[in-house]
Short mmCIF file of C-alpha atoms in Angstrom, two decimals:
data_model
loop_
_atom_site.label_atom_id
_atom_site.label_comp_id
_atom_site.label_asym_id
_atom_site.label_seq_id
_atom_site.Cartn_x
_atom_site.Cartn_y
_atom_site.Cartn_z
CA UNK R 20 0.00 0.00 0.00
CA UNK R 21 1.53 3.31 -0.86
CA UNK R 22 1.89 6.20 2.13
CA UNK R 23 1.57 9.69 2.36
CA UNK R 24 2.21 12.25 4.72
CA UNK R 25 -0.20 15.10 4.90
CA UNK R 26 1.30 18.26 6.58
CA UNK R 27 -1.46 21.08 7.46
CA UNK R 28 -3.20 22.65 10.44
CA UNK R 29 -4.77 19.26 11.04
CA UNK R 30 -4.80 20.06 15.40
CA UNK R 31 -6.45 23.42 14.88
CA UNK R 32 -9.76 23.96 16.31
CA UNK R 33 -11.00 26.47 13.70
CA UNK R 34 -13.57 24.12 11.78
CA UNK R 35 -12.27 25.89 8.49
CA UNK R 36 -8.48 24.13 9.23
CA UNK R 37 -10.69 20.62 9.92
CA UNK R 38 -12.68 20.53 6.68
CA UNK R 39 -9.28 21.20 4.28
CA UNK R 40 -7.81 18.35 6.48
CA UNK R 41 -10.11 16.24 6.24
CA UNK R 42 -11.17 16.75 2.91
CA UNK R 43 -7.18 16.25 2.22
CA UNK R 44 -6.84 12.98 4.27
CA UNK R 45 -10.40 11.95 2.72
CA UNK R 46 -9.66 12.40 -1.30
CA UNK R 47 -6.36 10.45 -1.05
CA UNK R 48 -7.69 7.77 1.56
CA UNK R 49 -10.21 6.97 -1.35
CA UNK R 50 -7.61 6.39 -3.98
CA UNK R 51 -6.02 3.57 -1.56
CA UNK R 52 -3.38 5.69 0.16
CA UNK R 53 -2.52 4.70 3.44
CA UNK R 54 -2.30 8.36 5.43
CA UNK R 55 -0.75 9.69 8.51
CA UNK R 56 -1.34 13.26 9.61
CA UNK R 57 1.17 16.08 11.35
CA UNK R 58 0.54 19.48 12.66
CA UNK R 59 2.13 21.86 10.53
CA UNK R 60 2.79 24.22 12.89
CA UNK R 61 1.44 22.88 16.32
CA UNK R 62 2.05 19.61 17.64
CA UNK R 63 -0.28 17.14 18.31
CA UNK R 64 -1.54 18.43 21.68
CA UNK R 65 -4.86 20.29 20.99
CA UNK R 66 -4.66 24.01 22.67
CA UNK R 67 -7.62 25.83 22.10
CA UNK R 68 -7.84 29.29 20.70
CA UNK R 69 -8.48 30.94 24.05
CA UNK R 70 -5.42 29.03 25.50
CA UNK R 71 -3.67 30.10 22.36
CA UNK R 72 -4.25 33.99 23.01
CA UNK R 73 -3.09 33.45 25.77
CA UNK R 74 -0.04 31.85 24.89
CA UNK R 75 0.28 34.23 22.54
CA UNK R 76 -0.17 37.08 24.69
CA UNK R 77 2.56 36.18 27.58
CA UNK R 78 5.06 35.86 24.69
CA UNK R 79 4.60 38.99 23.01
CA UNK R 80 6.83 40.95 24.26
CA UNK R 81 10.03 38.33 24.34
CA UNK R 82 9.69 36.17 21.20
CA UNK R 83 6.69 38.04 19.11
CA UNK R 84 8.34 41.25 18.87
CA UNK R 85 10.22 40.53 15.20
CA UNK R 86 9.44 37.56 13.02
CA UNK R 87 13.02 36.31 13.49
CA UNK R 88 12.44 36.05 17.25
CA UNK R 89 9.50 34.27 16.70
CA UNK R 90 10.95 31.74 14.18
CA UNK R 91 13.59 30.94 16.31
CA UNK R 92 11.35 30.08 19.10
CA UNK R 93 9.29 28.28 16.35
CA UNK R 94 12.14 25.98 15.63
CA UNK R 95 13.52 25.54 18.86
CA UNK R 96 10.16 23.97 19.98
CA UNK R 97 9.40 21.90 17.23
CA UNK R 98 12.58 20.86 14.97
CA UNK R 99 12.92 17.53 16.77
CA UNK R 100 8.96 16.36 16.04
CA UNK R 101 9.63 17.72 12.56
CA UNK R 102 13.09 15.69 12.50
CA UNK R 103 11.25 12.33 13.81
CA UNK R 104 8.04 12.89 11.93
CA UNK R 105 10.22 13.09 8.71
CA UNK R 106 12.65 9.88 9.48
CA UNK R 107 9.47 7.78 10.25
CA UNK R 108 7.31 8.70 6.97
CA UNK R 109 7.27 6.06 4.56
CA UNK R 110 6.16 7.92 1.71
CA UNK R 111 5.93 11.31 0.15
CA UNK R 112 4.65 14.08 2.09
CA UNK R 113 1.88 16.81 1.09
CA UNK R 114 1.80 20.01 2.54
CA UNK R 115 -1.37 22.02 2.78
CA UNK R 116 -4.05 23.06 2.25
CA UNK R 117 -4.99 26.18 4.11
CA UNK R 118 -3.14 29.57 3.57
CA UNK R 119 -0.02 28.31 4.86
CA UNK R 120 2.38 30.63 2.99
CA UNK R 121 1.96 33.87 5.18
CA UNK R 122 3.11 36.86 6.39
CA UNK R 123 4.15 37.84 10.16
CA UNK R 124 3.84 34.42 11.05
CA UNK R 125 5.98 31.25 12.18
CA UNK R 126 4.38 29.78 8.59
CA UNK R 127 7.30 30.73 6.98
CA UNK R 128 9.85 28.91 9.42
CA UNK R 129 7.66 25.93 9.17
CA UNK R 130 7.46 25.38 5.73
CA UNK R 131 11.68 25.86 5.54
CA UNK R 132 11.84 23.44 8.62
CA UNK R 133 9.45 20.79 6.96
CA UNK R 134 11.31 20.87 3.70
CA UNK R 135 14.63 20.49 4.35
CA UNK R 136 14.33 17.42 7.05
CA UNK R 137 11.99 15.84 4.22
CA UNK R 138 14.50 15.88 2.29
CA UNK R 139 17.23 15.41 4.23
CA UNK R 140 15.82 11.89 4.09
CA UNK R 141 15.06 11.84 0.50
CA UNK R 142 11.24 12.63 0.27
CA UNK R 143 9.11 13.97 -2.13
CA UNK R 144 7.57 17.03 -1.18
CA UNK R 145 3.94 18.35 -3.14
CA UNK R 146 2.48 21.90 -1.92
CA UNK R 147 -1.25 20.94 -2.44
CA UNK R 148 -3.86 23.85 -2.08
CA UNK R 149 -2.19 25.94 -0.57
CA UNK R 150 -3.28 29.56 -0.50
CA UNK R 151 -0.99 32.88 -0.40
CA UNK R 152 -0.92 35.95 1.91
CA UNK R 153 0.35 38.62 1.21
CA UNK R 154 2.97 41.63 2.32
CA UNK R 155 6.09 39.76 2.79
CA UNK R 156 9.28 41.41 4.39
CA UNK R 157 12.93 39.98 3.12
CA UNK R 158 13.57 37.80 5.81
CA UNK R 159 10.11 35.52 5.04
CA UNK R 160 10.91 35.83 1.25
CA UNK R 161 14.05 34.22 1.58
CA UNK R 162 12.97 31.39 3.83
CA UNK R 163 9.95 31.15 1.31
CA UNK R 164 12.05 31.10 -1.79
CA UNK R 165 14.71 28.20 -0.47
CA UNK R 166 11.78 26.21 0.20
CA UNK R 167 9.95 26.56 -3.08
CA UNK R 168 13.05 26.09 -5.01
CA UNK R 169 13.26 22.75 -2.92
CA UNK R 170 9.74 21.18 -3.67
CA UNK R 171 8.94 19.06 -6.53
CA UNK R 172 5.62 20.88 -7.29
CA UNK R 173 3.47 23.48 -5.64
CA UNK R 174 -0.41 24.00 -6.01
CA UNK R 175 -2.22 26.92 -5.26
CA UNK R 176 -5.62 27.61 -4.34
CA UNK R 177 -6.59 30.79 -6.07
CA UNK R 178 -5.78 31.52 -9.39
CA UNK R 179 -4.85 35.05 -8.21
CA UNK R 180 -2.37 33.81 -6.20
CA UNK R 181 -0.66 32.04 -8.90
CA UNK R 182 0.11 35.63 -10.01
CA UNK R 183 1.12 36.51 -6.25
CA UNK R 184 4.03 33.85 -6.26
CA UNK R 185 4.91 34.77 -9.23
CA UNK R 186 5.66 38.09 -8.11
CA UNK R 187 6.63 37.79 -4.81
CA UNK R 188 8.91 34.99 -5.10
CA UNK R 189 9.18 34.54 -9.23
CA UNK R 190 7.80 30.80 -8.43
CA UNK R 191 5.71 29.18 -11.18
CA UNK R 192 2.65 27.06 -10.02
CA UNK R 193 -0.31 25.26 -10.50
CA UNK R 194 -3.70 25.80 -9.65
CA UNK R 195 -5.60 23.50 -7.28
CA UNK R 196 -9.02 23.79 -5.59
CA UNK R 197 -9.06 24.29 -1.74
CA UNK R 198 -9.10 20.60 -0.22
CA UNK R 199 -12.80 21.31 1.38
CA UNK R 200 -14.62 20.90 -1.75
CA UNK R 201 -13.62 17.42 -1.04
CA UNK R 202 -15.74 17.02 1.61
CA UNK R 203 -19.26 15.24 0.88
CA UNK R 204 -22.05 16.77 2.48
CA UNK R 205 -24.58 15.10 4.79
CA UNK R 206 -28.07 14.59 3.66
CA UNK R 207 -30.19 18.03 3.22
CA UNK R 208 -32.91 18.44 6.24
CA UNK R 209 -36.19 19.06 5.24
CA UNK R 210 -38.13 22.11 6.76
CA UNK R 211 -41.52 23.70 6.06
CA UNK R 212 -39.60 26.98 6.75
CA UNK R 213 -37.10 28.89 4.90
CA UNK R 214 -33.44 29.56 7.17
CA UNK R 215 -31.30 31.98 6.67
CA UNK R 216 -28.12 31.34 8.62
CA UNK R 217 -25.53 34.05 9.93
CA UNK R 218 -22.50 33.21 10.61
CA UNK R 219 -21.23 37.02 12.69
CA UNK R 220 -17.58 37.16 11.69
CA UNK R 221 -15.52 38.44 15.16
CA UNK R 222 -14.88 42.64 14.62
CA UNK R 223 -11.33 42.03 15.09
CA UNK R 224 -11.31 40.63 11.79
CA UNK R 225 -12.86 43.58 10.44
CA UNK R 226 -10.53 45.93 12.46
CA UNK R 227 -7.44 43.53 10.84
CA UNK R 228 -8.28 43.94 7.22
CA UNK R 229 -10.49 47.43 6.72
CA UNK R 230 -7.61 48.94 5.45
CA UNK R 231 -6.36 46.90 2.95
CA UNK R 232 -10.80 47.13 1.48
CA UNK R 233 -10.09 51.00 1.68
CA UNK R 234 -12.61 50.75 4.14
CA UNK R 235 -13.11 52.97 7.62
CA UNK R 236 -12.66 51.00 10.77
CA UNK R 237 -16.29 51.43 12.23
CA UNK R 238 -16.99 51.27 16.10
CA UNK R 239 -18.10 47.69 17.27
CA UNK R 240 -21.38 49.10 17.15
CA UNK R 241 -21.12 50.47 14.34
CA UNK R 242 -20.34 46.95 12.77
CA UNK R 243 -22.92 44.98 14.89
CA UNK R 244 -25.34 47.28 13.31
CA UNK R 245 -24.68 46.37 9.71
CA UNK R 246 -24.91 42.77 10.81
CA UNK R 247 -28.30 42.99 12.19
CA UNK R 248 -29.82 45.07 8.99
CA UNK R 249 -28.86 42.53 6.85
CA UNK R 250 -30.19 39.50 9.08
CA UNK R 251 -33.75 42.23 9.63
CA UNK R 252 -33.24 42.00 5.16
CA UNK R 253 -33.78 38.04 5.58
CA UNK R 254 -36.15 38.45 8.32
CA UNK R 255 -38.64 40.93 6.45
CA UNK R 256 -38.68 38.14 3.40
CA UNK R 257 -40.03 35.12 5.50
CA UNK R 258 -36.79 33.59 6.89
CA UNK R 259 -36.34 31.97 10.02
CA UNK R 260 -32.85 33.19 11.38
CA UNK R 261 -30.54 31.52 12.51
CA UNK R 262 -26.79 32.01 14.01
CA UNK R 263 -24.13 29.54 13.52
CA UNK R 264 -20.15 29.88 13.45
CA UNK R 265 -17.05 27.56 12.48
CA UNK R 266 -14.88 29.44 14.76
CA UNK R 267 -14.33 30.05 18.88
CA UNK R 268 -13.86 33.86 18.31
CA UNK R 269 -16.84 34.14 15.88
CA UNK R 270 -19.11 32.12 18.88
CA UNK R 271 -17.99 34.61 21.13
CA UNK R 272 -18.71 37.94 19.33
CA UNK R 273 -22.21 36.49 18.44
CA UNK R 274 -23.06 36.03 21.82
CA UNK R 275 -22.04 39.41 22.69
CA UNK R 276 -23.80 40.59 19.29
CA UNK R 277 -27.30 39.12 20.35
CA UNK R 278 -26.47 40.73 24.33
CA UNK R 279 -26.34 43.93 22.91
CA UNK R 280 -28.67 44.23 19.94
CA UNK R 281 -32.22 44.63 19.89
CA UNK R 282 -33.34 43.01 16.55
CA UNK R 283 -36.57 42.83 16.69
CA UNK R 284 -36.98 39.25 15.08
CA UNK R 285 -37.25 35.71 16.38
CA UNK R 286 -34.04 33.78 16.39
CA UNK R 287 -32.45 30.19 16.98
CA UNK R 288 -28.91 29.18 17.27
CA UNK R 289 -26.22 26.57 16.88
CA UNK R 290 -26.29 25.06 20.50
CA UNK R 291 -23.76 21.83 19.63
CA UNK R 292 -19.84 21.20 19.81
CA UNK R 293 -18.18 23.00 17.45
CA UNK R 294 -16.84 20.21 15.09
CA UNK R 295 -16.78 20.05 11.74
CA UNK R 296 -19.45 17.30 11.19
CA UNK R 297 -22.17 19.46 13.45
CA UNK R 298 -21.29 22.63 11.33
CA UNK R 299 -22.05 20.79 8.31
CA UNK R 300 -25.27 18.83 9.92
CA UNK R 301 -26.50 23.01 11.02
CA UNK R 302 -25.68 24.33 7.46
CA UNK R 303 -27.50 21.06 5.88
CA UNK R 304 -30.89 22.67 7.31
CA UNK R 305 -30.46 26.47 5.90
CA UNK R 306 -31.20 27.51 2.48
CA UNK R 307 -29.42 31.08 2.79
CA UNK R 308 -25.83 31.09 4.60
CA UNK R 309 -24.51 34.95 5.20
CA UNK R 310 -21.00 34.87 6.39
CA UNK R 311 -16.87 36.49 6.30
CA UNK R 312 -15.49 33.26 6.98
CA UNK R 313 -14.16 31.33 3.44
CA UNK R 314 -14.87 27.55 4.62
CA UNK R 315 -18.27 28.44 6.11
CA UNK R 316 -19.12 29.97 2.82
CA UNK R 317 -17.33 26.63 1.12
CA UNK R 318 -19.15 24.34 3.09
CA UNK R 319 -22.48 26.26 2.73
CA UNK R 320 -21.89 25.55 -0.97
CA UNK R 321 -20.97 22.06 -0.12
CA UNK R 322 -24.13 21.34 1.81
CA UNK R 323 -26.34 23.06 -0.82
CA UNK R 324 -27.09 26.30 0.32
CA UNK R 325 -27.01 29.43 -1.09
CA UNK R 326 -23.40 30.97 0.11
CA UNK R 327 -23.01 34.74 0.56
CA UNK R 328 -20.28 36.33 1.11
CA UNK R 329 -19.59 39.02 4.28
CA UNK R 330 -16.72 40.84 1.96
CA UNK R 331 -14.69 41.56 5.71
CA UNK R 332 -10.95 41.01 3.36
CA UNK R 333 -9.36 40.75 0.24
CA UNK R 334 -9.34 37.28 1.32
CA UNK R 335 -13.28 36.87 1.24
CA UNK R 336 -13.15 38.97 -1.58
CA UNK R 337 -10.84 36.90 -3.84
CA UNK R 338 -12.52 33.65 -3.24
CA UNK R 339 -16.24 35.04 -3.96
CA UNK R 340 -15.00 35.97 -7.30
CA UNK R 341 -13.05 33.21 -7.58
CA UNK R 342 -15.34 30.13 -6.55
CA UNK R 343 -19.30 30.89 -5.76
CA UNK R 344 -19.91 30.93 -8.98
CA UNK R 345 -18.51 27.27 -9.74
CA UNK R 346 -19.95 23.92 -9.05
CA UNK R 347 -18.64 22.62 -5.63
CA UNK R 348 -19.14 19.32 -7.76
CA UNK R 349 -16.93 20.13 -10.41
CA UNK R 350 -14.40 21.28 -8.12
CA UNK R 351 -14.16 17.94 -6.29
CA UNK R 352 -13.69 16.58 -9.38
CA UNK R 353 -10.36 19.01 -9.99
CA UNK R 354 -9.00 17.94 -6.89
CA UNK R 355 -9.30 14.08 -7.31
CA UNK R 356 -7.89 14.62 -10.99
CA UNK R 357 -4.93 17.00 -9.32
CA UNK R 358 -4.14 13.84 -7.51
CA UNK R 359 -3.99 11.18 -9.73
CA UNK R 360 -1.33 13.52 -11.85
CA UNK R 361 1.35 13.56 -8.59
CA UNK R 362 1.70 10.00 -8.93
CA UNK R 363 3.04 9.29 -5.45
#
């Protein structure tokens, strides 16, 4: 039987990193791979995302005040799993999906890291769906650049950021679907009512990527606000409404959301464990899904919904022009095709 390694944020808890690894581990499971999984940049102990602020927080000031600080810390903590994880694969390893070559992160250590012990012991390395930031200094250019020029092929996820490597790094790729469309989705729920699911995306999203919209930063209530007329929109026409997210910080501002608005309409919520297969079992029973996250939008698709984008980035932005107007079908098809061509 052959092996693969897949390589992604497979120990995050954001439901968007679950669906691309699953939908990864799932495509090349059916095509008689046997597959083992690795954190790409966590190891395999779960921390949640509060945890992780926190974490995050305490080292701010000592390793998170340059990008070289916080790669060295990066590496230091986790070039012996990579080391192991590498000598024990018995096949090629795939790295991605998700938007794993970014900016001001430890993403770019990561992917150097991976590389060179995979090949150090003579692996094949495939970038598979992997998406692009963008707004790289020199120091994550050149760690990005030694590890493209090491890989045997990369695959990106937008077609726009086919042109973004190119630039940034003068790297020629391939496009590839993002590994969600893989997924299969549960069977629809029937309901005598229409449902029109929001998915709130957290305001520190919106604070984070205003600018680069050419947007003002609005207050919190400000944003809350334009949230609830749109929902009132959905409301007016006959649809039940309903609140759902696919992330910890996007549960939390909702909660605070439906504290502090009056909305003047009925409402349910998602009440379950936020996992990827009770996501897709609360999108299965809306018709309309409103949100700023990509994978609930990709899912909602998936699950046969009518997906609409909350344009909160360039990122949201990209992939509504990009995707919603394809066949989430026809896009699993691309990926299954994609990997029959590696020939691992």
């Amino acid at each position: 039987m052959k092996h693969v390694l897949l390589i992604n944020e497979y120990f995050s808890d954001n439901v968007g990193d679950q669906a691309i690894a699953r939908g990864l581990s799932d495509v090349f499971s059916s095509k008689g791979y046997l597959v083992s999984n690795e954190g790409f940049s966590r190891s395999r102990a779960r921390v949640s995302s509060a945890d992780l602020e926190r974490q995050q927080g305490f080292l701010t000031g000592i390793f998170s005040s340059s990008v070289v600080l916080k790669s060295i810390y990066w590496f230091l903590k986790n070039f012996l799993r990579v080391f192991y994880a590498s000598y024990k694969t018995k096949g090629a390893a795939v790295i991605g999906g998700g938007q794993l070559i970014l900016a001001g992160s430890s993403f770019a250590i990561a992917m150097l890291t991976w590389i060179l012990a995979l090949k150090f012991f003579g692996k094949r390395v495939i970038l598979l769906s992997v998406g692009v930031g963008e707004r790289f200094g020199y120091y994550e250019r050149c760690l990005y650049k030694i590890s493209f020029a090491m890989a045997d092929d990369i695959f990106i996820r937008e077609r726009v950021g086919l042109a973004r490597l190119k630039k940034e790094f003068n790297v020629d790729a391939r496009f590839c679907p993002d590994m969600a469309y893989a997924l299969f989705a549960p069977v629809r729920s029937i309901s005598e009512f229409k449902v029109c699911t929001v998915c709130v995306t957290s305001y520190d999203v919106h604070v984070r990527y205003a600018p680069e919209l050419d947007l003002p930063i609005l207050s919190r209530e400000q944003y809350w606000e334009k949230w609830a007329q749109s929902l009132k929109g959905y409301a007016s026409q006959g649809y039940a409404i309903r609140f759902a997210w696919t992330t910890e910080s996007d549960r939390h501002e909702t909660i605070a959301f439906l504290e502090f608005m009056s909305l003047g309409v009925e409402f349910s919520f998602f009440d379950r464990e936020l996992t990827l297969s009770n996501v897709m079992d609360e999108l299965s029973k809306a018709d309309i899904v409103i949100a700023g996250r990509m994978h609930a939008l990709i899912l909602a698709e998936i699950c046969g919904c009518k997906a609409l984008p909350w344009i909160v980035s360039k990122k949201i932005e990209i992939f509504a022009a990009e995707y919603l107007s394809c066949d989430a079908r026809c896009l699993r098809e691309e990926i299954s095709s994609t990997v029959d061509s590696l020939g691992l």
